PDB file of C-alpha atoms in Angstrom:
ATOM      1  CA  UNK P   1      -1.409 -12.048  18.374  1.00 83.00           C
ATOM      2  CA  UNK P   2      -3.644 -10.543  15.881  1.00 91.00           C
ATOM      3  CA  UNK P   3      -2.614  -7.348  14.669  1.00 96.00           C
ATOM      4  CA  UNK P   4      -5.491  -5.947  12.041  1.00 99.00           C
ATOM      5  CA  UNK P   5      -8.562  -7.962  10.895  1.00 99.00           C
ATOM      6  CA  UNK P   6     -10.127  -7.618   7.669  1.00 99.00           C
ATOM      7  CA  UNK P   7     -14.067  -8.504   7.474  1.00 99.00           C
ATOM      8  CA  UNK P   8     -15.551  -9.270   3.786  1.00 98.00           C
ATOM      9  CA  UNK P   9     -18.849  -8.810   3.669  1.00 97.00           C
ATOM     10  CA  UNK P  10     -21.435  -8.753   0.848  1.00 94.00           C
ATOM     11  CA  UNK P  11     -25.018  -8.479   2.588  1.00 93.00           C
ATOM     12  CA  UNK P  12     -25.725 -11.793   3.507  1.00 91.00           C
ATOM     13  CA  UNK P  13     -26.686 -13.689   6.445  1.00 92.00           C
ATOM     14  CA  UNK P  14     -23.738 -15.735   6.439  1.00 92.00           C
ATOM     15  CA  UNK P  15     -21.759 -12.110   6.280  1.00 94.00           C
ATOM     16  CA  UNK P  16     -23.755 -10.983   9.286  1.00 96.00           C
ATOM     17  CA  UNK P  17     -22.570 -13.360  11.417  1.00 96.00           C
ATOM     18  CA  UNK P  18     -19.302 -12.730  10.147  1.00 97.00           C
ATOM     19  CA  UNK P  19     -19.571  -9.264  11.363  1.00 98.00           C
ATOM     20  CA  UNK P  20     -20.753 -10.667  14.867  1.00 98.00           C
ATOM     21  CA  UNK P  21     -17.622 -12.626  15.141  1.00 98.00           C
ATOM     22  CA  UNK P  22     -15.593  -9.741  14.243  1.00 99.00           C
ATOM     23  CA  UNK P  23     -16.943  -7.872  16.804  1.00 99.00           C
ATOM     24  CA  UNK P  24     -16.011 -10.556  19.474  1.00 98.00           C
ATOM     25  CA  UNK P  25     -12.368 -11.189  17.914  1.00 98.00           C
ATOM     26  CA  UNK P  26     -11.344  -7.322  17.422  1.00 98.00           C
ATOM     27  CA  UNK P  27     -13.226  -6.851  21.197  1.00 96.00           C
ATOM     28  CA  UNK P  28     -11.114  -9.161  22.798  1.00 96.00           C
ATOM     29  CA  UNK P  29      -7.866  -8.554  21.102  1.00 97.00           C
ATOM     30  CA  UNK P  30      -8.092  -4.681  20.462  1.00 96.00           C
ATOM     31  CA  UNK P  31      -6.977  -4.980  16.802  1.00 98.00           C
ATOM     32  CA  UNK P  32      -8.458  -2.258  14.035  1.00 99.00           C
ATOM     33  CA  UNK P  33     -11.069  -4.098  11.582  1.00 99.00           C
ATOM     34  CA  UNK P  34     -11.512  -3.186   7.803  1.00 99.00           C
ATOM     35  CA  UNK P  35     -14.670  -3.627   6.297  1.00 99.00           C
ATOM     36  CA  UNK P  36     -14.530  -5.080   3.205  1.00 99.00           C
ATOM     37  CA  UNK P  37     -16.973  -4.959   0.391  1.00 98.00           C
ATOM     38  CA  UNK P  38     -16.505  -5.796  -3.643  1.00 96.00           C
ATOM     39  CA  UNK P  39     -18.678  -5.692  -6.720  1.00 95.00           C
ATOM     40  CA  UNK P  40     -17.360  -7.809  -9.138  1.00 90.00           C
ATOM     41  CA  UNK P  41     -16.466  -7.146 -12.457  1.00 85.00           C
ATOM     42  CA  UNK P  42     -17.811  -8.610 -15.360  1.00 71.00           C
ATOM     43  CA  UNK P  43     -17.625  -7.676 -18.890  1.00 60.00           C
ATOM     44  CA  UNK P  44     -21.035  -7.586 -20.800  1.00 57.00           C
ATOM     45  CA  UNK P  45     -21.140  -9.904 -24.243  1.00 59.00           C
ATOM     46  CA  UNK P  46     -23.390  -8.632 -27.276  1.00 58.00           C
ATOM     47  CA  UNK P  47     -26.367 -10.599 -27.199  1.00 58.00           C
ATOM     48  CA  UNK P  48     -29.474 -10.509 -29.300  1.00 55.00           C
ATOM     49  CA  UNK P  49     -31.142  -7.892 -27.296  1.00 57.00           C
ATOM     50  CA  UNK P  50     -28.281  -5.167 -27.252  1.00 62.00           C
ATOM     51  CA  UNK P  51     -25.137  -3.937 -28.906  1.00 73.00           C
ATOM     52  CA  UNK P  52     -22.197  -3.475 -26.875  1.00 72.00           C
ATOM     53  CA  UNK P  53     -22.465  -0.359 -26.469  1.00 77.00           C
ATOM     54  CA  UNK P  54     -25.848  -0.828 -24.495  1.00 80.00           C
ATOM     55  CA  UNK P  55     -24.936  -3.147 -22.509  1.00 77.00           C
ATOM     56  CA  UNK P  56     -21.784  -1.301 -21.691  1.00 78.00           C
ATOM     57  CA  UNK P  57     -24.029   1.313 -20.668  1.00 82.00           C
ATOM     58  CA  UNK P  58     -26.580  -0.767 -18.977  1.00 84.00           C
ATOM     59  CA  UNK P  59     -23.131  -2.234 -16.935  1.00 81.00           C
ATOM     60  CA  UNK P  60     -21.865   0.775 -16.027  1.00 86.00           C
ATOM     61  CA  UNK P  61     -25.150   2.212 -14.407  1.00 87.00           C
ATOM     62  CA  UNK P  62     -25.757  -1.078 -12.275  1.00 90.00           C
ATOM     63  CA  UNK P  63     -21.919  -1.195 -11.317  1.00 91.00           C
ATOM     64  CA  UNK P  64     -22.370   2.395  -9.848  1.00 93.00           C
ATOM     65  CA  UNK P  65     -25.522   1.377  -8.596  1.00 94.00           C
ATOM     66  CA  UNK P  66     -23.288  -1.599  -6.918  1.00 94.00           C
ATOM     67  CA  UNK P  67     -20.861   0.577  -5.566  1.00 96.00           C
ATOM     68  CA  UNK P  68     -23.068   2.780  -4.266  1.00 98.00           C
ATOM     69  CA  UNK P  69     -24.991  -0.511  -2.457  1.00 97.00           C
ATOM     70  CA  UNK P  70     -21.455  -1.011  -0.995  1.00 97.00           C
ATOM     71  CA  UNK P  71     -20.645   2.228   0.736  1.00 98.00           C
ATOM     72  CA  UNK P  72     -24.478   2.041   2.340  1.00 99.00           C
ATOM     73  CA  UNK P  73     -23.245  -1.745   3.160  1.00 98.00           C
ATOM     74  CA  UNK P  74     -19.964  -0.837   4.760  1.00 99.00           C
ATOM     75  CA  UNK P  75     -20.687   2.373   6.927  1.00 99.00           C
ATOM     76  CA  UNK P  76     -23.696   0.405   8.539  1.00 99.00           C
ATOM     77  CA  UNK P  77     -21.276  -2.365   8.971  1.00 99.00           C
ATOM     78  CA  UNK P  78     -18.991  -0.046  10.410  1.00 99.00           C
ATOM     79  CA  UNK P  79     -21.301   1.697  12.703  1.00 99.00           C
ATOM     80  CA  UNK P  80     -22.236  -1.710  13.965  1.00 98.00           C
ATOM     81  CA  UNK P  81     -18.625  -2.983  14.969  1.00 99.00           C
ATOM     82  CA  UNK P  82     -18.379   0.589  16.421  1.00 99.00           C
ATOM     83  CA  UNK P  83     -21.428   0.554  18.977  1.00 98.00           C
ATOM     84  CA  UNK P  84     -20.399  -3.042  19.897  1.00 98.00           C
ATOM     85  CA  UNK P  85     -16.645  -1.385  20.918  1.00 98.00           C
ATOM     86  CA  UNK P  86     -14.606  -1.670  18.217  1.00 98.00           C
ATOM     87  CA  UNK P  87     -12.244   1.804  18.182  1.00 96.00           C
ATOM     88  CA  UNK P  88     -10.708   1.576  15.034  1.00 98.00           C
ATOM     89  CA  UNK P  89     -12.730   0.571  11.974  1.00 99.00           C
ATOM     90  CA  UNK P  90     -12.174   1.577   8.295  1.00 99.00           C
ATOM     91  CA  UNK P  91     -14.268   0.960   5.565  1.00 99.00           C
ATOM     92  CA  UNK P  92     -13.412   0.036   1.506  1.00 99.00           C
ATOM     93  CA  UNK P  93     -15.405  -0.925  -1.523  1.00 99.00           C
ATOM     94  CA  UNK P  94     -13.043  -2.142  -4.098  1.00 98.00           C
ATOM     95  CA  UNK P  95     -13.911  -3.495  -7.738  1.00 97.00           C
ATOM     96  CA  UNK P  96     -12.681  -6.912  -9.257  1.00 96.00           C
ATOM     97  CA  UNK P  97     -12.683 -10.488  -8.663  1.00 94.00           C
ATOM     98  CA  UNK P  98     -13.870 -10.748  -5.188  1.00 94.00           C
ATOM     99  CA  UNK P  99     -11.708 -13.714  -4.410  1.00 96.00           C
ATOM    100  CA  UNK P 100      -8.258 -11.986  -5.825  1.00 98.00           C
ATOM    101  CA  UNK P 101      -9.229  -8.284  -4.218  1.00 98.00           C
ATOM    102  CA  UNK P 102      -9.826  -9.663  -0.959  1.00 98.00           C
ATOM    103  CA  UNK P 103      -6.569 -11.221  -0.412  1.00 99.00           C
ATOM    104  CA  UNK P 104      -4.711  -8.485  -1.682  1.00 99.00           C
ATOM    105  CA  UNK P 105      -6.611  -5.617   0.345  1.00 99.00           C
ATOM    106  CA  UNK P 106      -5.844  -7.768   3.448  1.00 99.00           C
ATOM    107  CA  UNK P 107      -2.180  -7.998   2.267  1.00 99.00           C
ATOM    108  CA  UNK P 108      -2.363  -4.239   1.727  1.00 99.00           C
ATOM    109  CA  UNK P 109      -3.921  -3.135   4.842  1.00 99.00           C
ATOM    110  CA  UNK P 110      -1.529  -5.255   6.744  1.00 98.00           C
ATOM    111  CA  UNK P 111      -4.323  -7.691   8.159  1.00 99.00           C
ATOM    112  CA  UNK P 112      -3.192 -10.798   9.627  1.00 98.00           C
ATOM    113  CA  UNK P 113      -7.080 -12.609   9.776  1.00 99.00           C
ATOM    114  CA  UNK P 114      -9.640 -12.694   7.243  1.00 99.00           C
ATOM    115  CA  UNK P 115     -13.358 -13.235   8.310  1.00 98.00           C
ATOM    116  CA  UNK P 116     -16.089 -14.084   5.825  1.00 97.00           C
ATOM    117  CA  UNK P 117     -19.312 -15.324   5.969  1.00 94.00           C
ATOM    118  CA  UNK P 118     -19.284 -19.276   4.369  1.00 87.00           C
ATOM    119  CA  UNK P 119     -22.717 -20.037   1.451  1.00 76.00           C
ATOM    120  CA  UNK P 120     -23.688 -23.263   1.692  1.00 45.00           C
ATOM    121  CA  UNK P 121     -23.015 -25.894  -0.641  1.00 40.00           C
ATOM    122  CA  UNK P 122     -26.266 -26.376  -2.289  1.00 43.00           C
ATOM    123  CA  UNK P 123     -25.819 -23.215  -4.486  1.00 55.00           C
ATOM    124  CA  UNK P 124     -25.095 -24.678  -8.201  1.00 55.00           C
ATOM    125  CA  UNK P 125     -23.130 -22.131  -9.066  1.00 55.00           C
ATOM    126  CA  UNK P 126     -20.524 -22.769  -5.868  1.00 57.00           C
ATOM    127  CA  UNK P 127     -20.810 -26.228  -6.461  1.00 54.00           C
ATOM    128  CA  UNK P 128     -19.308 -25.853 -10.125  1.00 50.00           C
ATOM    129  CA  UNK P 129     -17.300 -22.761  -9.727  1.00 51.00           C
ATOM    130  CA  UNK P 130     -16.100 -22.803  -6.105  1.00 62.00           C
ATOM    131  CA  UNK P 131     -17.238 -20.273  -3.284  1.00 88.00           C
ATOM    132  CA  UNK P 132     -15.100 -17.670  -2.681  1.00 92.00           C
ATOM    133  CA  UNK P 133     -14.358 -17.840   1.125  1.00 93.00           C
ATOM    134  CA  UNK P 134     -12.750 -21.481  -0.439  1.00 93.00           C
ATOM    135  CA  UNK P 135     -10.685 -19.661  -2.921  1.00 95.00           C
ATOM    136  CA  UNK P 136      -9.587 -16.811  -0.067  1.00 96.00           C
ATOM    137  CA  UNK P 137      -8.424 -19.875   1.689  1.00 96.00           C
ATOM    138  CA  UNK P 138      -6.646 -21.363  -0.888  1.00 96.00           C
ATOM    139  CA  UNK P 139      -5.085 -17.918  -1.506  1.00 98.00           C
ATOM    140  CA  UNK P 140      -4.375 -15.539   1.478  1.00 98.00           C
ATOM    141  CA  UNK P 141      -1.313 -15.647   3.483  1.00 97.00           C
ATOM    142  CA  UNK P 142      -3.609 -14.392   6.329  1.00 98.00           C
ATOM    143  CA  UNK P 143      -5.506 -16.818   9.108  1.00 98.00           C
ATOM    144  CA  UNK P 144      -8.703 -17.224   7.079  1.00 98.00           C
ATOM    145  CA  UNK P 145     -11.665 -17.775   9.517  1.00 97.00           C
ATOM    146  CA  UNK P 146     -14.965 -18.725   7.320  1.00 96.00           C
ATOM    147  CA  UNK P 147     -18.161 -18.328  10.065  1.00 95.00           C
ATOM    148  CA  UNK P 148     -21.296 -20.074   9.389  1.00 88.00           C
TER     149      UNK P 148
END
């Protein structure tokens, strides 16, 4: 039976639909949900048009900027799941490597079933790199349920 489900979402369609899912699975099985969002990290390199410092700077505005985006992201998310019936829903926004946070705020929380949206395949960058709903799968010791 599943005892706490964890929902990742980062604004996209695929996410929605995620959420919509949630909604049925948590409905039906009257487990608490934890919305899930996180800005990755990245670590600016000097370039021609900046020093570090700058772009340091320039990071550290548009990753609060991010996280901001996030909490917005996660109480609407969370106001959703709540008018559709879902009693007990918490909300995080967590920095890092969204792949490698996931997992281990769904091991933390004590979820048993992560839900993510799934990109499709024609993004370059997935196609080189990976997506990460396939490395959460590799990963998680959870159920991992990718929605399309």
């Amino acid at each position: 039976m599943t005892r706490h489900i964890l929902v990742a979402v980062d604004g996209s369609e695929h996410a929605d639909r995620a959420v919509e899912f949630t909604a049925d699975l948590a409905g039906c099985v009257g487990a608490p949900v934890t919305v899930l969002h996180v800005v990755p990290t990245t670590s600016p390199a000097p370039t021609i048009v900046g020093t570090y410092a700058e772009l340091e700077q320039i990071w550290l505005n548009a990753r609060d900027a991010l996280e901001e985006a996030g909490r917005e992201l996660v109480a609407r998310v969370a106001e959703r799941l709540r008018r559709a019936g879902v009693e007990d829903v918490r909300t995080r926004v967590e920095l890092g490597p969204p792949a490698r946070t996931i997992v281990d705020v769904a091991r933390e929380v004590g979820a048993d079933v992560i839900v993510m949206g799934r990109r499709g395949l024609g993004d370059l960058k997935g196609l080189l790199l990976g997506s990460v709903s396939h490395k959460v799968a590799q990963i998680a010791e959870a159920t991992v349920v990718t929605v399309r």
